[in-house]
CSV table of C-alpha atoms in Angstrom, one decimal:
chain,number,residue,atom,x,y,z
A,1,UNK,CA,93.5,-44.4,14.9
A,2,UNK,CA,92.9,-45.2,11.2
A,3,UNK,CA,90.6,-48.0,12.2
A,4,UNK,CA,88.5,-45.8,14.5
A,5,UNK,CA,88.3,-42.6,12.4
A,6,UNK,CA,89.0,-43.7,8.8
A,7,UNK,CA,91.4,-40.8,8.5
A,8,UNK,CA,95.0,-41.8,7.8
A,9,UNK,CA,97.7,-40.1,9.9
A,10,UNK,CA,101.0,-38.7,8.8
A,11,UNK,CA,102.7,-42.0,9.5
A,12,UNK,CA,100.3,-43.8,7.3
A,13,UNK,CA,100.7,-41.3,4.5
A,14,UNK,CA,104.5,-41.3,4.7
A,15,UNK,CA,104.4,-45.1,4.6
A,16,UNK,CA,102.9,-45.1,1.1
A,17,UNK,CA,104.6,-42.0,-0.3
A,18,UNK,CA,107.5,-42.5,-2.7
A,19,UNK,CA,111.0,-41.4,-1.7
A,20,UNK,CA,112.0,-37.7,-2.0
A,21,UNK,CA,114.5,-38.8,-4.8
A,22,UNK,CA,111.6,-40.4,-6.8
A,23,UNK,CA,109.3,-37.4,-6.2
A,24,UNK,CA,112.0,-35.1,-7.6
A,25,UNK,CA,112.0,-37.1,-10.9
A,26,UNK,CA,108.4,-36.4,-11.9
A,27,UNK,CA,104.8,-37.6,-11.5
A,28,UNK,CA,104.1,-40.8,-9.6
A,29,UNK,CA,101.1,-42.6,-8.3
A,30,UNK,CA,100.4,-42.7,-4.5
A,31,UNK,CA,98.1,-45.5,-3.4
A,32,UNK,CA,96.5,-44.9,0.0
A,33,UNK,CA,95.0,-48.4,0.4
A,34,UNK,CA,95.2,-49.5,4.0
A,35,UNK,CA,92.7,-52.3,4.4
A,36,UNK,CA,92.9,-55.8,3.1
A,37,UNK,CA,89.8,-56.3,0.8
A,38,UNK,CA,89.3,-58.5,-2.2
A,39,UNK,CA,90.1,-55.9,-4.9
A,40,UNK,CA,92.7,-55.7,-7.6
A,41,UNK,CA,91.8,-53.3,-10.5
A,42,UNK,CA,94.8,-51.1,-9.8
A,43,UNK,CA,97.2,-53.9,-10.6
A,44,UNK,CA,95.4,-55.0,-13.8
A,45,UNK,CA,95.1,-51.3,-14.9
A,46,UNK,CA,98.9,-50.7,-14.9
A,47,UNK,CA,100.5,-51.4,-18.3
A,48,UNK,CA,104.0,-50.9,-17.0
A,49,UNK,CA,103.8,-53.5,-14.2
A,50,UNK,CA,104.5,-50.9,-11.6
A,51,UNK,CA,101.7,-52.2,-9.4
A,52,UNK,CA,102.8,-55.8,-8.7
A,53,UNK,CA,100.5,-58.7,-9.5
A,54,UNK,CA,98.6,-59.9,-6.4
A,55,UNK,CA,99.4,-63.4,-5.0
A,56,UNK,CA,96.2,-63.1,-2.9
A,57,UNK,CA,93.4,-60.8,-4.1
A,58,UNK,CA,93.1,-59.4,-0.6
A,59,UNK,CA,96.7,-58.1,-0.7
A,60,UNK,CA,97.5,-54.4,-0.4
A,61,UNK,CA,98.9,-53.0,-3.6
A,62,UNK,CA,102.7,-52.9,-3.8
A,63,UNK,CA,103.9,-50.0,-6.0
A,64,UNK,CA,107.3,-50.0,-7.7
A,65,UNK,CA,107.7,-46.3,-7.8
A,66,UNK,CA,110.7,-46.6,-10.1
A,67,UNK,CA,108.6,-48.3,-12.8
A,68,UNK,CA,105.6,-45.9,-12.4
A,69,UNK,CA,105.6,-42.9,-14.7
A,70,UNK,CA,102.5,-41.2,-13.3
A,71,UNK,CA,100.3,-42.0,-16.3
A,72,UNK,CA,97.2,-42.0,-14.0
A,73,UNK,CA,95.5,-45.0,-15.7
A,74,UNK,CA,95.0,-46.6,-12.3
A,75,UNK,CA,93.5,-43.5,-10.6
A,76,UNK,CA,90.0,-43.7,-12.0
A,77,UNK,CA,90.1,-47.5,-11.8
A,78,UNK,CA,90.2,-47.6,-8.0
A,79,UNK,CA,86.7,-48.1,-6.7
A,80,UNK,CA,87.7,-46.5,-3.4
A,81,UNK,CA,89.3,-43.4,-5.0
A,82,UNK,CA,92.4,-44.3,-3.0
A,83,UNK,CA,94.9,-43.4,-5.8
A,84,UNK,CA,96.3,-40.0,-6.7
A,85,UNK,CA,99.2,-38.8,-8.9
A,86,UNK,CA,101.7,-36.4,-7.3
A,87,UNK,CA,104.0,-34.2,-9.4
A,88,UNK,CA,106.5,-32.3,-7.3
A,89,UNK,CA,108.2,-31.0,-10.5
A,90,UNK,CA,105.1,-29.1,-11.7
A,91,UNK,CA,106.5,-25.6,-10.7
A,92,UNK,CA,109.1,-24.0,-8.4
A,93,UNK,CA,106.8,-23.7,-5.4
A,94,UNK,CA,103.7,-25.7,-6.5
A,95,UNK,CA,102.9,-29.4,-6.6
A,96,UNK,CA,100.3,-30.9,-8.9
A,97,UNK,CA,97.9,-33.4,-7.5
A,98,UNK,CA,95.7,-35.4,-9.9
A,99,UNK,CA,92.7,-36.5,-7.9
A,100,UNK,CA,89.7,-38.7,-8.6
A,101,UNK,CA,86.6,-36.5,-7.9
A,102,UNK,CA,83.1,-38.0,-7.8
A,103,UNK,CA,81.1,-34.9,-6.8
A,104,UNK,CA,78.8,-32.5,-8.6
A,105,UNK,CA,79.4,-29.9,-9.8
A,106,UNK,CA,82.8,-30.4,-11.4
A,107,UNK,CA,85.1,-27.3,-11.0
A,108,UNK,CA,86.0,-25.1,-13.9
A,109,UNK,CA,89.6,-25.2,-15.3
A,110,UNK,CA,91.4,-22.1,-14.1
A,111,UNK,CA,89.2,-21.6,-11.1
A,112,UNK,CA,90.3,-21.4,-7.5
A,113,UNK,CA,89.0,-24.0,-5.0
A,114,UNK,CA,89.4,-24.7,-1.3
A,115,UNK,CA,91.9,-27.4,-0.6
A,116,UNK,CA,90.9,-30.0,2.0
A,117,UNK,CA,92.9,-32.4,4.1
A,118,UNK,CA,92.1,-36.0,4.7
A,119,UNK,CA,89.7,-35.1,7.5
A,120,UNK,CA,87.8,-32.7,5.2
A,121,UNK,CA,89.1,-29.6,6.8
A,122,UNK,CA,90.0,-26.5,4.7
A,123,UNK,CA,93.8,-26.1,4.7
A,124,UNK,CA,94.4,-23.6,1.9
A,125,UNK,CA,93.8,-22.5,-1.7
A,126,UNK,CA,94.2,-24.7,-4.8
A,127,UNK,CA,94.1,-23.8,-8.5
A,128,UNK,CA,92.3,-26.1,-10.9
A,129,UNK,CA,94.7,-26.9,-13.7
A,130,UNK,CA,92.8,-29.5,-15.6
A,131,UNK,CA,89.5,-31.4,-15.5
A,132,UNK,CA,89.2,-34.7,-17.4
A,133,UNK,CA,85.9,-36.5,-17.8
A,134,UNK,CA,86.2,-38.8,-20.8
A,135,UNK,CA,84.1,-42.0,-21.3
A,136,UNK,CA,87.2,-44.1,-20.6
A,137,UNK,CA,87.3,-42.7,-17.1
A,138,UNK,CA,83.9,-44.3,-16.4
A,139,UNK,CA,82.4,-41.4,-14.5
A,140,UNK,CA,85.4,-41.0,-12.2
A,141,UNK,CA,86.6,-37.6,-13.4
A,142,UNK,CA,90.2,-36.6,-12.8
A,143,UNK,CA,90.9,-33.1,-11.5
A,144,UNK,CA,94.4,-31.7,-11.4
A,145,UNK,CA,95.0,-29.1,-8.8
A,146,UNK,CA,98.1,-27.0,-8.0
A,147,UNK,CA,98.9,-26.6,-4.3
A,148,UNK,CA,101.8,-25.2,-2.3
A,149,UNK,CA,104.6,-27.8,-2.2
A,150,UNK,CA,104.5,-28.1,1.6
A,151,UNK,CA,100.8,-29.1,1.4
A,152,UNK,CA,101.4,-31.9,-1.1
A,153,UNK,CA,101.2,-34.6,1.7
A,154,UNK,CA,98.3,-32.8,3.4
A,155,UNK,CA,95.8,-32.0,0.6
A,156,UNK,CA,93.7,-34.9,-0.6
A,157,UNK,CA,90.4,-33.3,-1.8
A,158,UNK,CA,88.9,-29.9,-2.5
A,159,UNK,CA,85.6,-28.0,-2.2
A,160,UNK,CA,84.2,-26.1,-5.2
A,161,UNK,CA,82.0,-23.8,-3.2
A,162,UNK,CA,82.0,-22.4,0.3
A,163,UNK,CA,78.3,-22.0,0.2
A,164,UNK,CA,77.1,-24.0,3.1
A,165,UNK,CA,73.4,-22.9,2.9
A,166,UNK,CA,72.5,-26.3,1.4
A,167,UNK,CA,74.0,-28.3,4.3
A,168,UNK,CA,71.7,-30.9,5.9
A,169,UNK,CA,70.5,-30.2,9.4
A,170,UNK,CA,73.1,-31.2,12.0
A,171,UNK,CA,73.1,-34.5,13.8
A,172,UNK,CA,72.1,-34.3,17.4
A,173,UNK,CA,74.8,-35.5,19.7
A,174,UNK,CA,75.4,-35.9,23.5
A,175,UNK,CA,72.6,-34.9,25.8
A,176,UNK,CA,70.6,-33.4,23.0
A,177,UNK,CA,70.3,-36.7,21.2
A,178,UNK,CA,67.3,-38.9,21.9
A,179,UNK,CA,67.9,-42.5,22.8
A,180,UNK,CA,68.5,-44.4,19.6
A,181,UNK,CA,65.5,-46.4,18.3
A,182,UNK,CA,65.9,-50.1,18.5
A,183,UNK,CA,62.5,-51.5,17.7
A,184,UNK,CA,60.7,-49.3,15.2
A,185,UNK,CA,57.5,-51.4,15.3
A,186,UNK,CA,56.8,-51.5,19.0
A,187,UNK,CA,58.5,-48.2,20.0
A,188,UNK,CA,61.5,-49.4,22.1
A,189,UNK,CA,64.6,-47.3,22.3
A,190,UNK,CA,68.0,-48.2,23.7
A,191,UNK,CA,67.1,-46.8,27.2
A,192,UNK,CA,64.0,-49.1,27.3
A,193,UNK,CA,66.2,-52.2,26.4
A,194,UNK,CA,68.8,-51.3,29.0
A,195,UNK,CA,66.2,-50.8,31.7
A,196,UNK,CA,64.8,-54.2,30.9
A,197,UNK,CA,68.2,-55.8,31.1
A,198,UNK,CA,68.9,-54.2,34.5
A,199,UNK,CA,65.6,-55.6,35.7
A,200,UNK,CA,66.9,-59.1,34.8
A,201,UNK,CA,65.5,-59.8,31.4
A,202,UNK,CA,68.7,-61.0,29.8
A,203,UNK,CA,67.8,-63.1,26.8
A,204,UNK,CA,66.0,-62.3,23.6
A,205,UNK,CA,63.0,-64.5,24.5
A,206,UNK,CA,62.6,-62.8,27.9
A,207,UNK,CA,62.8,-59.3,26.5
A,208,UNK,CA,60.4,-60.4,23.7
A,209,UNK,CA,57.8,-61.7,26.1
A,210,UNK,CA,57.8,-58.6,28.3
A,211,UNK,CA,58.1,-55.9,25.6
A,212,UNK,CA,56.9,-57.5,22.3
A,213,UNK,CA,60.3,-56.8,20.8
A,214,UNK,CA,60.6,-58.7,17.5
A,215,UNK,CA,56.9,-59.3,17.3
A,216,UNK,CA,56.0,-56.4,15.0
A,217,UNK,CA,55.6,-56.5,11.2
A,218,UNK,CA,59.4,-56.5,10.6
A,219,UNK,CA,59.6,-59.8,12.6
A,220,UNK,CA,62.8,-58.9,14.4
A,221,UNK,CA,64.9,-58.3,11.3
A,222,UNK,CA,66.0,-54.9,12.6
A,223,UNK,CA,65.9,-55.1,16.4
A,224,UNK,CA,67.1,-58.7,17.2
A,225,UNK,CA,70.7,-58.1,15.9
A,226,UNK,CA,70.9,-54.8,17.8
A,227,UNK,CA,69.6,-56.2,21.1
A,228,UNK,CA,72.0,-59.3,20.7
A,229,UNK,CA,74.9,-56.8,20.5
A,230,UNK,CA,73.6,-54.9,23.6
A,231,UNK,CA,73.1,-58.2,25.5
A,232,UNK,CA,76.6,-59.2,24.5
A,233,UNK,CA,78.0,-56.0,26.0
A,234,UNK,CA,75.8,-56.3,29.1
A,235,UNK,CA,76.6,-60.0,29.8
A,236,UNK,CA,80.3,-59.8,28.6
A,237,UNK,CA,79.7,-62.8,26.3
A,238,UNK,CA,80.2,-63.0,22.6
A,239,UNK,CA,77.1,-62.9,20.4
A,240,UNK,CA,77.9,-66.5,19.2
A,241,UNK,CA,77.2,-67.8,22.8
A,242,UNK,CA,73.8,-66.0,23.1
A,243,UNK,CA,70.5,-67.6,22.2
A,244,UNK,CA,69.1,-65.7,19.2
A,245,UNK,CA,65.5,-66.4,20.4
A,246,UNK,CA,62.8,-68.6,19.1
A,247,UNK,CA,62.1,-68.2,15.4
A,248,UNK,CA,58.7,-69.2,14.0
A,249,UNK,CA,57.7,-69.2,10.3
A,250,UNK,CA,55.8,-66.2,9.0
A,251,UNK,CA,52.0,-66.6,9.3
A,252,UNK,CA,49.6,-64.9,7.0
A,253,UNK,CA,45.8,-64.9,7.7
A,254,UNK,CA,43.8,-66.9,5.2
A,255,UNK,CA,40.0,-66.6,5.1
A,256,UNK,CA,38.1,-69.9,5.7
A,257,UNK,CA,36.4,-69.3,2.4
A,258,UNK,CA,39.7,-69.7,0.5
A,259,UNK,CA,40.2,-73.1,2.1
A,260,UNK,CA,36.5,-74.2,1.8
A,261,UNK,CA,36.3,-73.4,-1.9
A,262,UNK,CA,39.6,-75.0,-2.7
A,263,UNK,CA,39.0,-77.6,-5.5
A,264,UNK,CA,42.5,-78.9,-5.9
A,265,UNK,CA,43.4,-76.4,-8.7
A,266,UNK,CA,46.1,-73.8,-8.0
A,267,UNK,CA,44.8,-71.0,-5.9
A,268,UNK,CA,44.8,-67.7,-7.8
A,269,UNK,CA,43.7,-65.2,-5.2
B,1,UNK,CA,62.5,-32.9,-4.6
B,2,UNK,CA,64.3,-35.2,-7.0
B,3,UNK,CA,68.0,-35.6,-7.7
B,4,UNK,CA,68.5,-34.7,-11.4
B,5,UNK,CA,72.2,-34.4,-11.6
B,6,UNK,CA,74.3,-37.1,-10.0
B,7,UNK,CA,78.0,-37.7,-10.5
B,8,UNK,CA,77.7,-41.5,-11.1
B,9,UNK,CA,74.1,-42.5,-11.5
B,10,UNK,CA,71.7,-41.9,-14.4
B,11,UNK,CA,68.0,-41.7,-13.7
B,12,UNK,CA,65.7,-43.2,-16.3
B,13,UNK,CA,62.4,-41.6,-15.3
B,14,UNK,CA,59.3,-43.5,-16.3
B,15,UNK,CA,56.0,-42.1,-17.6
B,16,UNK,CA,54.2,-39.5,-15.5
B,17,UNK,CA,51.3,-41.0,-13.5
B,18,UNK,CA,49.1,-39.6,-10.8
B,19,UNK,CA,48.4,-41.4,-7.5
B,20,UNK,CA,46.1,-40.4,-4.8
B,21,UNK,CA,47.5,-40.1,-1.2
B,22,UNK,CA,44.9,-39.5,1.5
B,23,UNK,CA,42.6,-37.8,-1.1
B,24,UNK,CA,45.3,-35.6,-2.6
B,25,UNK,CA,46.7,-36.2,-6.1
B,26,UNK,CA,50.5,-36.8,-6.2
B,27,UNK,CA,52.6,-36.6,-9.3
B,28,UNK,CA,54.7,-39.8,-9.7
B,29,UNK,CA,56.6,-41.9,-12.2
B,30,UNK,CA,55.5,-45.4,-13.1
B,31,UNK,CA,59.0,-47.0,-12.4
B,32,UNK,CA,59.4,-45.6,-8.9
B,33,UNK,CA,58.0,-46.9,-5.7
B,34,UNK,CA,55.1,-45.3,-3.8
B,35,UNK,CA,57.4,-44.3,-0.9
B,36,UNK,CA,59.8,-42.6,-3.3
B,37,UNK,CA,57.0,-40.7,-5.0
B,38,UNK,CA,55.7,-39.5,-1.6
B,39,UNK,CA,59.2,-38.5,-0.5
B,40,UNK,CA,59.7,-36.5,-3.7
B,41,UNK,CA,56.4,-34.8,-3.0
B,42,UNK,CA,57.7,-33.7,0.4
B,43,UNK,CA,55.7,-36.3,2.5
B,44,UNK,CA,58.0,-37.7,5.1
B,45,UNK,CA,55.5,-39.4,7.5
B,46,UNK,CA,54.5,-42.5,5.7
B,47,UNK,CA,53.9,-45.1,8.5
B,48,UNK,CA,52.8,-45.3,12.1
B,49,UNK,CA,54.4,-47.5,14.8
B,50,UNK,CA,52.2,-50.3,16.2
B,51,UNK,CA,52.3,-49.5,19.9
B,52,UNK,CA,52.5,-45.7,20.4
B,53,UNK,CA,51.4,-44.8,16.9
B,54,UNK,CA,54.4,-42.5,16.3
B,55,UNK,CA,55.3,-41.2,12.9
B,56,UNK,CA,57.6,-43.4,10.9
B,57,UNK,CA,59.5,-42.3,7.8
B,58,UNK,CA,61.3,-44.0,5.0
B,59,UNK,CA,64.0,-46.0,6.8
B,60,UNK,CA,65.5,-49.1,5.0
B,61,UNK,CA,63.7,-48.6,1.6
B,62,UNK,CA,64.3,-52.3,0.8
B,63,UNK,CA,61.3,-54.0,2.3
B,64,UNK,CA,63.1,-55.0,5.5
B,65,UNK,CA,61.9,-52.7,8.3
B,66,UNK,CA,58.1,-52.6,7.6
B,67,UNK,CA,58.0,-49.0,8.7
B,68,UNK,CA,56.3,-47.8,5.5
B,69,UNK,CA,53.2,-50.0,5.4
B,70,UNK,CA,50.1,-48.3,4.0
B,71,UNK,CA,46.7,-49.2,2.6
B,72,UNK,CA,47.1,-49.4,-1.2
B,73,UNK,CA,43.9,-49.8,-3.3
B,74,UNK,CA,42.2,-51.0,-0.1
B,75,UNK,CA,44.8,-53.6,0.7
B,76,UNK,CA,46.5,-53.0,4.1
B,77,UNK,CA,50.1,-53.7,5.1
B,78,UNK,CA,51.6,-53.0,1.7
B,79,UNK,CA,55.3,-52.1,2.0
B,80,UNK,CA,55.2,-48.9,-0.1
B,81,UNK,CA,59.0,-48.9,-0.5
B,82,UNK,CA,58.7,-51.9,-2.8
B,83,UNK,CA,55.3,-51.3,-4.5
B,84,UNK,CA,55.6,-49.5,-7.9
B,85,UNK,CA,53.3,-46.6,-8.7
B,86,UNK,CA,50.4,-47.2,-11.1
B,87,UNK,CA,48.2,-44.5,-12.6
B,88,UNK,CA,45.1,-44.0,-10.5
B,89,UNK,CA,46.4,-45.9,-7.5
B,90,UNK,CA,44.9,-45.0,-4.1
B,91,UNK,CA,47.2,-44.8,-1.2
B,92,UNK,CA,46.1,-44.2,2.4
B,93,UNK,CA,47.9,-43.8,5.7
B,94,UNK,CA,47.4,-46.9,7.9
B,95,UNK,CA,46.8,-46.1,11.5
B,96,UNK,CA,46.2,-49.6,12.8
B,97,UNK,CA,47.4,-53.2,12.2
B,98,UNK,CA,45.2,-53.5,9.1
B,99,UNK,CA,41.9,-55.2,8.6
B,100,UNK,CA,41.5,-57.8,5.8
B,101,UNK,CA,38.5,-57.0,3.7
């Protein structure tokens, strides 16, 4: 599910969380990095060697939770904001989460905020304990929030205000949504393309000749990849086996006068 | 509307200039593109499609989709998402394929 939704599930979270024994000893970093990408600033940020050096830059970080002392140097260094520090020893019934927070406005220390889970849903209240925004953090402020201990594995973000009046208009879905635009130059939407394919036009060149797809000012830069994907689904063939259509160099009109007056010197206008 | 506070980015606004859009003066900055200045002034319809002449808004903003072409100082088919504002510039909506002068 993580690949489809981008939201880690309980099993994903438990896989990267330290043991209960380690959590009982004090603050520790939790790295929710689930995708192999070429990225290693967390490993180079750690001065205790708790995030092991990468053999391959695509590796997922391996954290030695026993070496980690929860200093949070790595938290603001992760470009994906995938690291937080969890302190289960903060209070009798509260856990402290130190989160990277790249939103405006920053919360005020001592204020109450709405705690959100990894899907962005409100799950409870949180108290803002500390807000750090030093130059060394390079515009990734760290916000420490106190949450109920049983929410320590659920909460991963928070919302400063519940004022939703500034929300953008909703996205139309289902029957309400118009057919997605494929060719912005010649006004062809996905339904038009599918109709053409059902009529038997099953290559880029055929669709181009009947509909002028790819012949507008964008020269097919936007529509051809979309239609290739749709053709691939329709024909059951990978895109690599499909003909991307005939490409011709860009032509710009030149007045005859510009050619007639050409004296061998570089053309200025 | 312009974003003034951003958690990561800093905006270095250029000098204030005035461009003319379909006869109306528009406040702009000299280091922003025409499409951005029009968007900030609340103008969302900046192009027309070739076939059905439907409204087209700012889409790719990097000169790829050619949905924002306008007549700038008399020159048609200028991609306004790439062209920077200059003081006194004249910008007109383009309703056809453009005619070379």
